[in-house]
Structures are given as C-alpha cells and as structure tokens.
Short mmCIF file of C-alpha atoms in Angstrom, two decimals:
data_model
loop_
_atom_site.label_atom_id
_atom_site.label_comp_id
_atom_site.label_asym_id
_atom_site.label_seq_id
_atom_site.Cartn_x
_atom_site.Cartn_y
_atom_site.Cartn_z
CA MET A 720 -6.01 -37.86 22.56
CA LYS A 721 -7.02 -34.15 23.08
CA ARG A 722 -6.17 -31.33 20.56
CA LEU A 723 -5.15 -28.38 21.59
CA THR A 724 -7.34 -25.62 21.77
CA ARG A 725 -7.29 -22.46 18.71
CA ASP A 726 -5.76 -20.96 22.97
CA GLN A 727 -3.71 -23.35 23.56
CA ILE A 728 -1.55 -23.56 20.40
CA ALA A 729 -0.97 -19.99 21.05
CA ALA A 730 0.61 -20.44 23.92
CA ARG A 731 2.24 -23.35 22.85
CA VAL A 732 4.04 -20.94 20.63
CA ALA A 733 4.49 -18.21 22.51
CA ARG A 734 6.59 -20.35 24.71
CA ASP A 735 9.14 -20.60 21.69
CA ILE A 736 9.68 -16.73 22.00
CA ARG A 737 12.67 -15.80 23.47
CA GLU A 738 13.32 -12.55 25.63
CA GLY A 739 14.76 -9.40 22.84
CA ALA A 740 12.93 -11.18 20.17
CA TYR A 741 11.29 -9.00 17.32
CA VAL A 742 8.21 -10.40 16.37
CA ASN A 743 5.59 -9.87 13.26
CA LEU A 744 2.21 -12.12 13.71
CA GLY A 745 0.40 -12.63 11.36
CA ILE A 746 -3.50 -11.39 10.96
CA GLY A 747 -6.39 -14.47 12.21
CA LEU A 748 -4.78 -17.35 13.93
CA PRO A 749 -1.35 -16.15 15.05
CA THR A 750 -2.21 -12.58 16.89
CA LEU A 751 -3.77 -15.06 20.04
CA VAL A 752 -0.13 -15.79 20.63
CA ALA A 753 -0.09 -12.86 21.61
CA ASN A 754 -2.43 -13.03 24.10
CA HIS A 755 0.26 -15.66 25.69
CA LEU A 756 3.43 -14.19 25.84
CA PRO A 757 5.01 -14.26 29.40
CA LYS A 758 4.68 -11.37 31.04
CA ASP A 759 8.52 -11.41 32.69
CA ARG A 760 10.20 -11.77 28.89
CA GLU A 761 9.78 -7.67 26.54
CA ILE A 762 9.68 -9.03 23.16
CA PHE A 763 9.20 -6.76 20.40
CA LEU A 764 6.03 -6.89 18.47
CA HIS A 765 6.03 -5.65 14.63
CA SER A 766 3.35 -4.81 12.72
CA GLU A 767 4.02 -3.91 9.18
CA ASN A 768 1.56 -0.95 8.26
CA GLY A 769 3.93 0.69 10.47
CA LEU A 770 5.46 0.40 13.73
CA LEU A 771 7.20 -1.58 16.35
CA GLY A 772 6.91 -2.14 20.45
CA MET A 773 2.39 -2.58 19.55
CA GLY A 774 0.72 -2.63 22.92
CA PRO A 775 -2.79 -4.88 23.34
CA ALA A 776 -6.19 -3.49 22.54
CA PRO A 777 -6.79 -0.43 23.97
CA ALA A 778 -9.71 0.21 26.57
CA GLU A 779 -13.15 0.84 24.96
CA GLY A 780 -13.42 4.38 23.81
CA GLU A 781 -10.06 4.57 24.41
CA GLU A 782 -10.02 4.05 20.41
CA ASP A 783 -8.04 5.84 17.61
CA PRO A 784 -8.27 5.96 13.87
CA ASP A 785 -4.57 6.33 13.41
CA LEU A 786 -3.18 3.46 16.23
CA ILE A 787 -4.27 0.82 13.55
CA ASN A 788 -2.55 -2.73 13.94
CA ALA A 789 -1.97 -4.78 9.71
CA GLY A 790 -5.87 -6.73 10.62
CA LYS A 791 -6.77 -2.61 11.07
CA GLN A 792 -8.04 -3.44 14.42
CA PRO A 793 -7.39 -0.33 17.34
CA VAL A 794 -4.09 -1.15 18.89
CA THR A 795 -1.47 0.57 21.18
CA LEU A 796 1.81 1.62 21.51
CA LEU A 797 4.11 0.35 24.53
CA THR A 798 6.19 2.55 26.13
CA GLY A 799 9.78 2.69 23.33
CA GLY A 800 7.52 1.57 20.82
CA CYS A 801 7.87 4.11 16.91
CA TYR A 802 6.20 4.53 14.03
CA PHE A 803 8.03 4.68 10.58
CA HIS A 804 6.72 4.03 7.27
CA HIS A 805 5.79 1.30 5.04
CA GLY A 806 9.67 1.01 2.81
CA ASP A 807 10.97 0.93 6.16
CA SER A 808 8.76 -1.16 7.42
CA PHE A 809 8.59 -4.04 4.90
CA ALA A 810 12.81 -3.18 4.59
CA MET A 811 12.23 -5.23 9.10
CA MET A 812 11.05 -7.70 6.89
CA ARG A 813 12.17 -8.16 3.63
CA GLY A 814 15.62 -7.59 4.33
CA GLY A 815 16.02 -10.78 8.00
CA HIS A 816 15.92 -7.91 10.78
CA LEU A 817 12.66 -10.35 12.63
CA ASP A 818 13.28 -12.91 14.30
CA VAL A 819 10.07 -14.18 13.34
CA CYS A 820 7.20 -14.56 11.77
CA VAL A 821 3.84 -16.84 12.53
CA LEU A 822 1.65 -17.21 9.89
CA GLY A 823 -2.04 -19.14 9.30
CA ALA A 824 -1.82 -21.21 6.20
CA PHE A 825 -3.83 -24.00 4.19
CA GLN A 826 -1.36 -25.93 4.00
CA VAL A 827 2.50 -26.37 3.74
CA SER A 828 4.52 -28.36 2.27
CA VAL A 829 7.18 -31.11 3.19
CA THR A 830 9.98 -29.23 1.89
CA GLY A 831 8.19 -25.90 3.80
CA ASP A 832 6.58 -24.54 0.73
CA LEU A 833 3.34 -22.42 2.33
CA ALA A 834 -0.02 -21.86 1.03
CA ASN A 835 -1.62 -19.20 2.45
CA TRP A 836 -3.12 -16.58 0.14
CA HIS A 837 -5.61 -17.65 -2.27
CA THR A 838 -7.47 -20.88 -2.13
CA GLY A 839 -7.53 -20.02 -5.79
CA GLY A 840 -11.20 -20.14 -6.03
CA PRO A 841 -12.74 -18.99 -9.68
CA ASP A 842 -14.92 -16.33 -7.21
CA ALA A 843 -11.83 -15.70 -5.17
CA ILE A 844 -10.85 -12.03 -5.64
CA PRO A 845 -7.21 -12.38 -4.80
CA ALA A 846 -5.55 -10.91 -1.37
CA VAL A 847 -1.71 -10.49 -0.69
CA GLY A 848 -0.91 -8.59 1.79
CA GLY A 849 2.25 -8.66 3.50
CA ALA A 850 1.83 -12.91 3.58
CA MET A 851 4.71 -13.29 0.91
CA ASP A 852 7.30 -10.80 2.88
CA LEU A 853 6.79 -12.38 5.90
CA ALA A 854 7.44 -15.84 4.68
CA ILE A 855 10.25 -15.04 3.33
CA GLY A 856 11.80 -12.47 5.11
CA ALA A 857 12.64 -12.94 8.95
CA LYS A 858 14.44 -14.64 9.86
CA GLN A 859 12.26 -17.73 11.52
CA VAL A 860 8.80 -19.01 9.70
CA TYR A 861 6.58 -20.65 12.74
CA VAL A 862 3.13 -21.85 11.22
CA MET A 863 0.25 -22.33 13.45
CA MET A 864 -2.65 -24.16 12.13
CA GLU A 865 -5.43 -26.74 12.32
CA HIS A 866 -3.77 -30.23 11.94
CA GLN A 867 -6.72 -31.20 8.78
CA THR A 868 -8.87 -29.40 7.17
CA LYS A 869 -12.50 -29.46 8.15
CA SER A 870 -13.37 -32.89 6.31
CA GLY A 871 -10.19 -34.34 7.58
CA GLU A 872 -7.19 -33.90 4.99
CA SER A 873 -4.18 -33.48 6.08
CA LYS A 874 -3.20 -29.54 6.44
CA ILE A 875 0.72 -30.58 5.58
CA VAL A 876 1.01 -32.27 2.93
CA GLU A 877 3.35 -33.40 -0.34
CA ARG A 878 3.43 -30.72 -2.53
CA CYS A 879 0.71 -27.99 -1.57
CA THR A 880 -2.22 -27.46 -3.98
CA TYR A 881 -3.39 -24.16 -3.21
CA PRO A 882 -1.04 -21.15 -4.88
CA LEU A 883 2.08 -20.88 -3.59
CA THR A 884 2.71 -18.08 -0.67
CA GLY A 885 6.29 -18.88 -0.94
CA ILE A 886 9.06 -22.22 -0.65
CA GLY A 887 11.09 -24.31 0.75
CA CYS A 888 10.31 -20.55 4.07
CA VAL A 889 8.82 -22.69 7.08
CA ASN A 890 10.83 -23.95 10.35
CA ARG A 891 8.29 -25.30 11.85
CA ILE A 892 4.39 -26.77 13.11
CA TYR A 893 2.94 -25.93 15.51
CA THR A 894 -0.56 -27.57 15.12
CA ASP A 895 -3.16 -28.99 17.52
CA LEU A 896 -2.01 -32.54 17.42
CA ALA A 897 2.14 -31.74 18.14
CA VAL A 898 4.75 -29.09 16.83
CA ILE A 899 7.10 -30.66 13.59
CA ASP A 900 10.19 -29.07 12.51
CA VAL A 901 10.86 -28.76 8.80
CA THR A 902 13.87 -30.57 8.78
CA PRO A 903 16.31 -31.17 5.72
CA GLN A 904 15.75 -34.83 6.52
CA GLY A 905 11.95 -34.20 6.57
CA LEU A 906 9.78 -33.04 9.07
CA LYS A 907 10.83 -34.03 12.14
CA VAL A 908 8.24 -34.14 14.74
CA VAL A 909 9.25 -32.54 18.21
CA GLU A 910 6.17 -32.84 20.29
CA CYS A 911 2.36 -34.42 20.49
CA VAL A 912 -0.33 -34.21 22.27
CA ASP A 913 -0.62 -36.18 25.40
CA GLY A 914 -1.99 -38.86 24.35
CA LEU A 915 -0.98 -38.98 20.83
CA PRO A 916 1.31 -42.25 19.66
CA PHE A 917 3.01 -40.98 17.22
CA ASP A 918 2.27 -43.49 14.94
CA GLU A 919 -1.60 -41.69 14.95
CA LEU A 920 0.13 -38.82 14.22
CA GLN A 921 1.43 -40.33 11.61
CA ARG A 922 -2.18 -41.79 10.15
CA LEU A 923 -3.86 -38.67 10.45
CA THR A 924 -0.73 -36.09 8.72
CA GLY A 925 -0.16 -36.82 4.71
CA VAL A 926 3.41 -38.10 4.30
CA PRO A 927 6.11 -39.26 6.12
CA LEU A 928 7.88 -37.95 9.85
CA LEU A 929 10.51 -38.86 10.81
CA HIS A 930 10.43 -39.40 14.93
CA ALA A 931 12.32 -36.50 16.51
CA SER A 932 16.41 -37.99 17.54
CA GLU A 933 17.13 -35.38 20.48
CA ALA A 934 15.18 -35.39 24.34
CA LEU A 935 12.59 -33.13 23.76
CA PRO A 936 13.26 -28.99 24.21
CA ALA A 937 11.27 -26.81 27.33
CA MET B 116 8.55 34.00 -1.47
CA ILE B 117 7.89 29.96 -1.76
CA ASP B 118 4.67 29.03 -0.25
CA LYS B 119 3.33 25.38 -1.46
CA THR B 120 -0.27 25.90 0.45
CA VAL B 121 -3.55 26.68 -2.00
CA PRO B 122 -6.19 27.94 -0.24
CA SER B 123 -8.66 25.41 -1.23
CA LEU B 124 -9.04 20.80 -1.66
CA ASP B 125 -10.69 22.00 -4.96
CA ALA B 126 -7.95 24.20 -6.10
CA ALA B 127 -4.95 21.19 -4.88
CA VAL B 128 -5.97 19.14 -7.81
CA ALA B 129 -7.51 21.39 -9.79
CA ASP B 130 -5.34 19.68 -12.97
CA VAL B 131 -5.19 16.11 -11.75
CA PHE B 132 -6.31 14.80 -15.73
CA ASP B 133 -8.09 12.69 -17.25
CA GLY B 134 -5.66 8.90 -16.66
CA ALA B 135 -3.23 9.90 -14.74
CA THR B 136 -1.90 7.45 -12.79
CA VAL B 137 -2.71 8.67 -9.15
CA MET B 138 -1.41 6.55 -5.66
CA ILE B 139 -3.67 7.43 -3.23
CA GLY B 140 -2.48 6.53 1.20
CA GLY B 141 -3.04 5.72 3.41
CA PHE B 142 -3.56 1.69 4.96
CA GLY B 143 -7.77 1.08 4.97
CA ALA B 144 -9.34 4.73 6.43
CA ALA B 145 -5.15 5.21 8.94
CA GLY B 146 -3.56 8.53 7.01
CA GLN B 147 -6.10 7.69 3.87
CA PRO B 148 -6.53 11.77 2.41
CA ALA B 149 -10.52 11.70 2.66
CA GLU B 150 -11.10 14.99 1.52
CA LEU B 151 -8.61 15.26 -1.21
CA ILE B 152 -9.95 12.43 -2.72
CA ASP B 153 -14.23 13.58 -2.14
CA ALA B 154 -12.03 16.70 -3.95
CA LEU B 155 -11.29 14.42 -7.01
CA ILE B 156 -14.12 12.90 -7.10
CA VAL B 157 -15.95 16.72 -7.82
CA GLN B 158 -13.54 17.53 -9.12
CA GLY B 159 -14.18 15.07 -12.64
CA ALA B 160 -10.85 13.19 -13.90
CA LYS B 161 -11.23 9.61 -15.39
CA ASP B 162 -9.98 6.39 -16.25
CA LEU B 163 -7.57 7.03 -13.49
CA THR B 164 -4.65 4.51 -12.42
CA ILE B 165 -5.31 4.62 -8.50
CA VAL B 166 -2.52 2.82 -6.09
CA ASN B 167 -3.60 2.40 -2.66
CA ASN B 168 -2.20 -1.04 -0.22
CA ASN B 169 -6.45 -0.90 -0.17
CA ALA B 170 -9.46 -0.90 -2.65
CA GLY B 171 -11.85 0.78 -0.87
CA ASN B 172 -13.65 0.52 2.48
CA GLY B 173 -17.82 1.02 3.21
CA GLU B 174 -18.66 3.53 0.79
CA VAL B 175 -16.21 6.86 1.56
CA GLY B 176 -12.83 8.41 0.76
CA LEU B 177 -11.17 5.58 -2.26
CA ALA B 178 -14.11 3.11 -2.05
CA ALA B 179 -16.96 6.37 -3.41
CA LEU B 180 -13.85 7.35 -5.92
CA LEU B 181 -14.44 3.30 -7.94
CA LYS B 182 -18.35 3.82 -7.62
CA ALA B 183 -18.26 7.39 -9.68
CA ARG B 184 -16.79 4.68 -12.16
CA ARG B 185 -13.18 7.12 -12.44
CA VAL B 186 -11.01 4.07 -11.82
CA ARG B 187 -9.76 2.23 -14.04
CA LYS B 188 -7.18 0.92 -12.90
CA ILE B 189 -6.03 -0.35 -9.38
CA ILE B 190 -2.56 -1.33 -8.44
CA CYS B 191 -2.65 -2.50 -4.66
CA SER B 192 -1.58 -5.75 -2.17
CA PHE B 193 -5.11 -6.19 -0.28
CA PRO B 194 -8.52 -5.51 -1.87
CA ARG B 195 -10.41 -8.25 -0.55
CA GLN B 196 -12.15 -7.01 3.09
CA VAL B 197 -15.06 -7.51 5.10
CA ASP B 198 -16.66 -3.87 3.34
CA SER B 199 -14.52 -3.22 -0.30
CA GLN B 200 -17.96 -4.06 -1.51
CA VAL B 201 -17.29 -1.48 -3.64
CA PHE B 202 -14.26 -2.81 -5.60
CA ASP B 203 -15.87 -6.78 -5.28
CA GLY B 204 -18.67 -6.38 -7.34
CA LEU B 205 -16.62 -3.87 -10.01
CA TYR B 206 -14.06 -6.83 -10.19
CA ARG B 207 -17.22 -9.84 -10.50
CA ALA B 208 -18.50 -7.37 -13.61
CA GLY B 209 -15.19 -6.77 -14.73
CA ASP B 210 -15.70 -2.88 -15.09
CA ILE B 211 -12.28 -1.85 -12.96
CA GLU B 212 -8.27 -3.96 -13.56
CA LEU B 213 -6.52 -5.49 -10.70
CA GLU B 214 -3.19 -5.32 -11.01
CA LEU B 215 -2.13 -7.77 -7.21
CA VAL B 216 1.31 -6.83 -5.70
CA PRO B 217 2.85 -8.03 -2.14
CA GLN B 218 2.61 -5.75 0.07
CA GLY B 219 6.55 -5.17 0.39
CA ASN B 220 6.86 -5.04 -3.53
CA LEU B 221 4.53 -2.32 -3.46
CA ALA B 222 6.17 0.07 -1.30
CA GLU B 223 10.02 -0.71 -2.62
CA ARG B 224 8.24 -0.16 -6.56
CA ILE B 225 7.02 3.30 -4.78
CA ARG B 226 10.38 3.65 -2.51
CA ALA B 227 12.65 2.76 -5.96
CA ALA B 228 9.87 5.29 -8.76
CA GLY B 229 10.76 7.84 -5.99
CA ALA B 230 14.54 7.36 -5.00
CA GLY B 231 15.62 6.85 -9.44
CA ILE B 232 15.84 2.58 -9.24
CA GLY B 233 15.66 1.32 -12.34
CA ALA B 234 14.29 -1.26 -10.90
CA PHE B 235 15.45 -4.29 -8.73
CA PHE B 236 15.29 -7.61 -7.56
CA THR B 237 13.45 -8.74 -4.63
CA PRO B 238 12.00 -11.74 -2.99
CA THR B 239 9.40 -11.68 -2.09
CA GLY B 240 6.91 -13.94 -4.25
CA TYR B 241 10.25 -15.40 -6.13
CA GLY B 242 7.89 -19.42 -6.86
CA THR B 243 4.21 -18.02 -6.95
CA GLN B 244 1.89 -16.44 -9.15
CA LEU B 245 2.48 -12.91 -8.93
CA ALA B 246 5.87 -13.46 -10.31
CA GLU B 247 5.14 -15.48 -13.42
CA GLY B 248 6.77 -14.18 -16.57
CA LYS B 249 8.78 -12.60 -14.24
CA GLU B 250 12.77 -11.89 -14.93
CA THR B 251 14.33 -14.30 -12.33
CA ARG B 252 17.99 -15.11 -10.74
CA ILE B 253 19.84 -15.88 -8.74
CA ILE B 254 22.24 -13.75 -6.94
CA ASP B 255 24.50 -15.81 -3.96
CA GLY B 256 22.35 -18.48 -4.24
CA ARG B 257 18.87 -17.02 -3.72
CA PRO B 258 16.51 -16.84 -5.70
CA TYR B 259 15.05 -12.91 -6.26
CA VAL B 260 12.45 -10.81 -8.89
CA LEU B 261 13.04 -8.24 -10.92
CA GLU B 262 10.75 -5.67 -10.41
CA TYR B 263 9.97 -1.91 -11.72
CA PRO B 264 9.33 1.28 -9.12
CA ILE B 265 5.56 2.85 -10.01
CA HIS B 266 5.90 6.47 -10.65
CA ALA B 267 3.55 8.48 -10.52
CA ASP B 268 1.45 12.25 -11.38
CA PHE B 269 -0.44 12.86 -8.74
CA ALA B 270 0.33 11.69 -4.54
CA LEU B 271 -2.56 12.34 -2.47
CA ILE B 272 -2.07 11.89 0.94
CA LYS B 273 -2.38 12.90 4.75
CA ALA B 274 -0.21 14.18 7.73
CA LEU B 275 -0.59 16.28 10.50
CA LYS B 276 1.25 18.94 10.22
CA GLY B 277 3.42 21.03 7.23
CA ASP B 278 4.52 24.51 6.12
CA ARG B 279 4.61 26.73 3.50
CA TRP B 280 8.07 24.62 2.26
CA GLY B 281 5.32 21.47 2.43
CA ASN B 282 7.95 18.74 5.10
CA LEU B 283 5.42 16.91 6.96
CA VAL B 284 5.22 15.47 10.02
CA TYR B 285 2.50 12.79 10.12
CA ARG B 286 0.66 11.02 13.43
CA LYS B 287 0.93 7.56 14.79
CA THR B 288 0.52 5.04 12.31
CA ALA B 289 -1.90 7.15 9.37
CA ARG B 290 2.26 7.25 8.00
CA ASN B 291 1.88 4.18 6.19
CA PHE B 292 2.95 5.24 2.61
CA GLY B 293 2.55 8.69 2.99
CA PRO B 294 6.09 9.24 2.44
CA ILE B 295 7.49 7.35 0.22
CA MET B 296 4.69 8.26 -2.43
CA ALA B 297 5.27 12.01 -1.36
CA SER B 298 8.82 11.20 -3.32
CA ALA B 299 7.11 8.35 -6.00
CA ALA B 300 4.90 11.88 -7.47
CA LYS B 301 5.68 14.47 -9.55
CA CYS B 302 3.67 16.40 -7.70
CA ALA B 303 2.79 15.59 -4.31
CA ILE B 304 -0.48 16.52 -2.42
CA ALA B 305 -0.77 16.88 0.53
CA GLN B 306 -3.54 17.80 3.13
CA VAL B 307 -2.74 18.07 6.52
CA SER B 308 -4.55 18.94 9.62
CA GLU B 309 -2.52 22.23 10.62
CA VAL B 310 -0.14 23.95 8.44
CA VAL B 311 2.41 25.43 11.22
CA PRO B 312 4.80 28.34 10.25
CA LEU B 313 8.47 27.96 9.00
CA GLY B 314 10.66 26.52 12.15
CA ALA B 315 7.53 25.57 13.87
CA LEU B 316 8.49 21.72 12.67
CA ASP B 317 11.87 20.67 14.91
CA PRO B 318 13.62 20.04 11.47
CA GLU B 319 15.21 17.00 13.57
CA THR B 320 11.92 14.77 13.03
CA VAL B 321 10.95 16.19 9.76
CA ILE B 322 9.30 12.45 8.08
CA THR B 323 8.75 14.02 4.97
CA PRO B 324 10.88 17.15 3.91
CA GLY B 325 9.28 19.91 1.46
CA ILE B 326 11.23 18.41 -1.51
CA PHE B 327 9.23 15.60 -2.30
CA VAL B 328 6.10 17.88 -1.89
CA GLN B 329 4.50 20.70 -4.32
CA ARG B 330 1.16 21.46 -2.76
CA VAL B 331 -0.26 21.22 1.39
CA VAL B 332 -3.56 22.68 2.30
CA GLN B 333 -4.96 22.63 5.24
CA VAL B 334 -7.98 20.39 6.77
CA ALA B 335 -8.74 20.90 10.28
CA ALA B 336 -10.95 18.52 11.01
CA PRO B 337 -10.01 15.67 8.78
CA SER B 338 -12.64 12.73 8.53
CA GLY B 339 -10.71 9.15 9.45
CA ALA B 340 -12.36 9.76 13.33
CA ARG B 341 -14.89 6.75 12.22
CA ALA B 342 -14.55 3.44 12.99
CA VAL B 343 -11.68 1.42 11.39
CA ALA B 344 -13.15 -1.84 9.57
#
C-alpha cells in the first residue's frame, strides 16, 4: 500500500470538480487543488475576501497588494472575474450558491461533524475566519486531510474532541488512504488507495466503515 | 454647496472620542486605511472598541494602534496570524478583550446595522462554541443562531476614488469591508487616493453611494504597496 502525497490527494479532489462549478478552496492544504484542476474545464474559484474567477499566483514582481486571496497571498484575476464586498461574498457562501468547498480538518465525525478551526488548547489564540460559513454554506463540503494524525490516531472519529466548526456538514472525505462519503447509513468507502484492502483501511480508521455498494465513479 | 472632503487626516479624525466603537476596513493590509489609523494614533482617543477582520499585521496600521494601547476590545474573525505579534502579546497578558465572530456573521452583523435590521437568524456557527448562550431557532427544519447588528460611531475605510458628495469606488480586493462598514457607522470617513470632480465617477459603477459617507480625505500615495504577509 502506498499513501497518496498531498498533491495526489489534491489531484483526486480536482477530478471530482465539474465544469462550471463555483468552488471555494479553504486555506492550507485545499489550496493545492487549484494546481490540479483539469485545464479543459471552466471552474470558478471564489475567495471569500471578495473575488470570483481567481487565477494563479502572479509572476514575481507582478504582485499587487490590493489583489490577494483569503490566505492573504497575492493572486491574479481571470478574464471575466469580478470583485465584490464582504456582505455579498458571504451571501454567496451562506446562501448556498457555491457548489463545492474544500476544507482541511483536524477531525471529521461519522455523522459529518467538522472540527477544523481551533485546537482548544489553553494557550491557543482562537481564529475562525470563514470556516464556519463555508462549512454550512456550500452545496457540497469536501474535506481533505491526512487519514491519521502524526501519532497514528484516526482523524475520522465517532465524536469530534476538538471544538466544532459545523454539525453534520461534511459530504465527502478525501485522505491519503481513501475517499469516503458521509451518508445517512454511515461512512461509505468509495475508493481505497492501490493495494490497501478494505479490512486494513477499517483497522486504521477509528469508526465502522461501509463498503460502497455501487460501482466506483470514473 | 455640499463638500464632504476635509483638508487633512487630522481634521478627518478630530472628533473620535474615548470609548468610541470604530470600524476599520481592510482584510489584512488590503484596504486598510493606514494613514487614517496613523492620524487616530496621533489624535489620542483611547478605550476604543475596534471592529476589523483581523487584529493587526506587523507593527503598522491597526497593529500600531494596538501597540499604543488605545484599544480596549476588538471584534474580529481572525486575530491570530504569523505577524499578529502585537495582538498576541496583549491578549496573552489579558490587556485586550476579544470578541471572536465567524467572518460571515461579522460581515452580516455590520451589514445589518447599516440596513436597519434589528437581528437575524444565521446558520453559521450553530452548535459551536461561538454560538454558546445565544438564542437559536429551527426554521423549516434547519437550525439557526440569533445574531445582533454591530453599530459603530466611526468607520475608517480606504477607497480608490471619491467625490465631494462622498461617492466611492474601490480597487480590487481592497473593497472588502469598506461598503458595509460605511453604512454601519454614524460617521464614515474614507481616505481615497484621488478626490475627483462630481460626475467623474460613472454613476453605474459607484460602489458606495455618498449617503453612507460623511467625510472624504485624499491620501495621494497611500501605504499598502508593502509586501503582504
């Protein structure tokens, strides 16, 4: 069994984003997805600070401090892209206008609860940004994360122990080991990485998993 | 003749009083009215409640206002950043109060104030720490949290161009909180790179109508061309 690299997880997420989708990529790991979006599809990237049609990072020397993404990094605007204020930007998110958002996570529960904003540590300074708005707003909420913590604990859990970002909001989980759907019946394994038997995935995951009954998506 | 332009930054912020609630535009450095903030530091008002998305970057602008210990409380969504050392130090020492608000709730609470909304139910934050103690309601099967507007005495914002009636246009993602903060404050003060004659702004593309703006001050070469963190 070979675990996927972060870029390979990003490429796997990118495969599921269809032509014409309005998509927000959360800060951190999900931003990698942008590098893997199929070139033959028009996909609208939204950044919550106020732009749609976000393009790649500018060439060195071309950075514009007035044109940044939600991670405060310099970006570009694609032809046809536009700017708007924060009220409109979060109406797009909260109002269910985004097709997909991709978020990083500390933990996801069997019922799709998400914890990704705060470790809850006594010395941690909390910061939430738009995470809670994205979690409840997009039509499809994808989580992209390592399957296990560095110490080998499953990040897919019965109940989140970190402070919650949203309740029952995650639709699909992409990890370095598998793609898993959150369904009313439970967590359904859509794919495992090459050479990883279901039983081994189950052993590495903290909660019961279901076999996908339908054929794997292309 | 109505002329909302003021001759200097000092004049623009002269009446900010101790204990005032001041909204400050910007998302990180983009759209942050650094020169108005500098003028506010010189002016000396203290015990301020500041509303901003962040809690200052580096040592300039909002961070400098914090460092000068003029801020009693900050209402924001994302204080902790790689370069938020000024805020981090004050917070850890217990020298500043933090009200942490999810970013969309922050924007909507500001928008609601400007739009005359008494309160609103939002799905954001339901079931989380940030909604603890707040009223909730199930509407059409979906849970919501009751949130109240944030009104301000002053808003300091940055725009690209303005005219003497207070109409504003912005530049790229520096627009961010400017339009909603202008509407939510009793006195909205805009620093603009250029004051233009009436009629020079295409009425179809005015972003903030002048009714929301009380003062316009020209800062021809604003900072912000510095590297972003």
